[in-house]
């Protein structure tokens, strides 16, 4: 388990990323919004003390996680099936709230991380799925 101070939640879409940084020691919350640019996200995240980022697994794949790791940001992909949302939050979904929720889950160490395949393995999986279709 890595030691980190600032938990960063990322709500990732094909063209945008909403980010929320949460420091559980001080309660400080910072938010930002980016186009899909890992370098901008990494520059912002590295401005915090010992950051670790997380985003939900889904159709955006693992590119962002690999890119952030290459830029020096500890990043994880959380298993969306293991994340339990309160019933009251289900009707009030928005990007900013989702990013903050992920940051708070990570701060509590309540994120089940999925394995992030390298590019060759992911390409082989994509080819296998295409052949099955």
Short mmCIF file of C-alpha atoms in Angstrom, two decimals:
data_model
loop_
_atom_site.label_atom_id
_atom_site.label_comp_id
_atom_site.label_asym_id
_atom_site.label_seq_id
_atom_site.Cartn_x
_atom_site.Cartn_y
_atom_site.Cartn_z
CA UNK A 1 0.00 0.00 0.00
CA UNK A 2 1.40 3.36 -0.94
CA UNK A 3 1.56 6.26 1.46
CA UNK A 4 -0.18 9.33 0.20
CA UNK A 5 -1.53 12.48 1.75
CA UNK A 6 -3.79 14.00 -0.91
CA UNK A 7 -6.54 11.86 -2.42
CA UNK A 8 -7.58 12.94 -5.92
CA UNK A 9 -10.81 11.77 -7.49
CA UNK A 10 -11.17 12.00 -11.27
CA UNK A 11 -14.47 11.80 -13.13
CA UNK A 12 -13.26 10.90 -16.61
CA UNK A 13 -15.12 11.28 -19.90
CA UNK A 14 -13.93 11.04 -23.50
CA UNK A 15 -13.38 14.81 -23.77
CA UNK A 16 -13.19 16.09 -20.20
CA UNK A 17 -11.91 15.30 -16.73
CA UNK A 18 -13.34 16.73 -13.52
CA UNK A 19 -10.91 16.56 -10.62
CA UNK A 20 -11.21 16.98 -6.88
CA UNK A 21 -8.29 16.90 -4.44
CA UNK A 22 -9.03 16.15 -0.81
CA UNK A 23 -6.59 16.40 2.09
CA UNK A 24 -8.11 14.42 4.98
CA UNK A 25 -5.78 16.00 7.55
CA UNK A 26 -6.91 19.57 6.89
CA UNK A 27 -10.25 18.96 5.18
CA UNK A 28 -9.13 21.16 2.28
CA UNK A 29 -10.86 20.49 -1.04
CA UNK A 30 -9.66 21.79 -4.42
CA UNK A 31 -11.42 21.31 -7.72
CA UNK A 32 -10.38 21.65 -11.35
CA UNK A 33 -11.70 20.78 -14.79
CA UNK A 34 -9.56 19.76 -17.75
CA UNK A 35 -9.91 18.67 -21.33
CA UNK A 36 -8.71 15.12 -21.84
CA UNK A 37 -5.05 16.02 -21.27
CA UNK A 38 -3.08 13.82 -18.86
CA UNK A 39 -0.19 16.31 -18.75
CA UNK A 40 -2.44 19.08 -17.39
CA UNK A 41 -3.93 16.74 -14.80
CA UNK A 42 -0.46 15.57 -13.73
CA UNK A 43 0.83 19.14 -13.42
CA UNK A 44 -2.15 20.06 -11.23
CA UNK A 45 -1.93 16.88 -9.12
CA UNK A 46 1.80 17.21 -8.49
CA UNK A 47 1.13 20.58 -6.86
CA UNK A 48 -0.26 18.72 -3.84
CA UNK A 49 1.61 16.84 -1.13
CA UNK A 50 2.05 13.13 -1.99
CA UNK A 51 -0.94 12.82 -4.36
CA UNK A 52 -2.71 9.64 -5.40
CA UNK A 53 -5.46 9.72 -8.02
CA UNK A 54 -8.31 7.34 -8.76
CA UNK A 55 -11.01 7.08 -11.38
CA UNK A 56 -13.77 4.56 -12.06
CA UNK A 57 -13.20 1.70 -14.44
CA UNK A 58 -15.27 2.00 -17.57
CA UNK A 59 -15.26 2.69 -21.29
CA UNK A 60 -12.43 5.24 -21.11
CA UNK A 61 -9.98 2.39 -20.52
CA UNK A 62 -6.58 2.50 -18.88
CA UNK A 63 -4.77 5.09 -21.02
CA UNK A 64 -5.14 7.88 -18.46
CA UNK A 65 -3.79 5.72 -15.63
CA UNK A 66 -0.72 4.68 -17.63
CA UNK A 67 -0.12 8.28 -18.77
CA UNK A 68 -0.39 9.70 -15.23
CA UNK A 69 1.96 7.03 -13.88
CA UNK A 70 4.48 7.88 -16.62
CA UNK A 71 4.26 11.55 -15.57
CA UNK A 72 4.96 10.70 -11.90
CA UNK A 73 1.44 10.62 -10.43
CA UNK A 74 0.41 7.53 -8.47
CA UNK A 75 -2.88 6.55 -10.11
CA UNK A 76 -5.34 3.70 -9.64
CA UNK A 77 -8.47 2.54 -11.40
CA UNK A 78 -11.28 1.65 -9.02
CA UNK A 79 -13.66 -1.25 -9.59
CA UNK A 80 -17.00 0.47 -10.14
CA UNK A 81 -18.88 -2.70 -9.18
CA UNK A 82 -17.34 -2.56 -5.69
CA UNK A 83 -18.20 1.09 -5.04
CA UNK A 84 -21.42 1.47 -3.11
CA UNK A 85 -23.26 4.74 -3.47
CA UNK A 86 -25.76 5.92 -0.91
CA UNK A 87 -29.32 5.77 -2.25
CA UNK A 88 -29.73 9.52 -1.79
CA UNK A 89 -26.85 10.21 -4.20
CA UNK A 90 -28.23 8.20 -7.10
CA UNK A 91 -30.54 10.92 -8.37
CA UNK A 92 -28.06 13.79 -7.97
CA UNK A 93 -25.24 12.73 -10.25
CA UNK A 94 -22.86 15.30 -11.67
CA UNK A 95 -19.18 15.31 -12.55
CA UNK A 96 -18.03 17.54 -9.69
CA UNK A 97 -19.87 15.52 -7.05
CA UNK A 98 -18.60 12.22 -8.51
CA UNK A 99 -14.97 13.42 -8.41
CA UNK A 100 -15.34 14.49 -4.78
CA UNK A 101 -16.99 11.18 -3.87
CA UNK A 102 -14.07 9.27 -5.42
CA UNK A 103 -11.53 11.43 -3.58
CA UNK A 104 -13.26 10.80 -0.25
CA UNK A 105 -13.45 7.04 -0.94
CA UNK A 106 -9.73 6.99 -1.69
CA UNK A 107 -8.94 9.02 1.44
CA UNK A 108 -10.79 6.38 3.49
CA UNK A 109 -8.87 3.67 1.62
CA UNK A 110 -12.18 2.24 0.50
CA UNK A 111 -11.37 1.71 -3.19
CA UNK A 112 -10.89 -1.75 -4.69
CA UNK A 113 -8.21 -1.26 -7.34
CA UNK A 114 -8.33 -3.17 -10.62
CA UNK A 115 -5.27 -4.48 -12.41
CA UNK A 116 -4.08 -2.09 -15.12
CA UNK A 117 -2.77 -4.05 -18.12
CA UNK A 118 0.14 -2.81 -20.20
CA UNK A 119 -0.57 -1.61 -23.75
CA UNK A 120 0.26 -4.95 -25.42
CA UNK A 121 -2.02 -6.92 -23.11
CA UNK A 122 -4.86 -4.45 -23.58
CA UNK A 123 -4.42 -4.61 -27.37
CA UNK A 124 -4.56 -8.43 -27.25
CA UNK A 125 -7.76 -8.27 -25.18
CA UNK A 126 -9.30 -5.83 -27.66
CA UNK A 127 -8.35 -8.10 -30.57
CA UNK A 128 -9.85 -11.12 -28.79
CA UNK A 129 -13.12 -9.25 -28.18
CA UNK A 130 -13.25 -8.11 -31.81
CA UNK A 131 -12.74 -11.66 -33.06
CA UNK A 132 -15.54 -12.92 -30.80
CA UNK A 133 -17.92 -10.28 -32.18
#
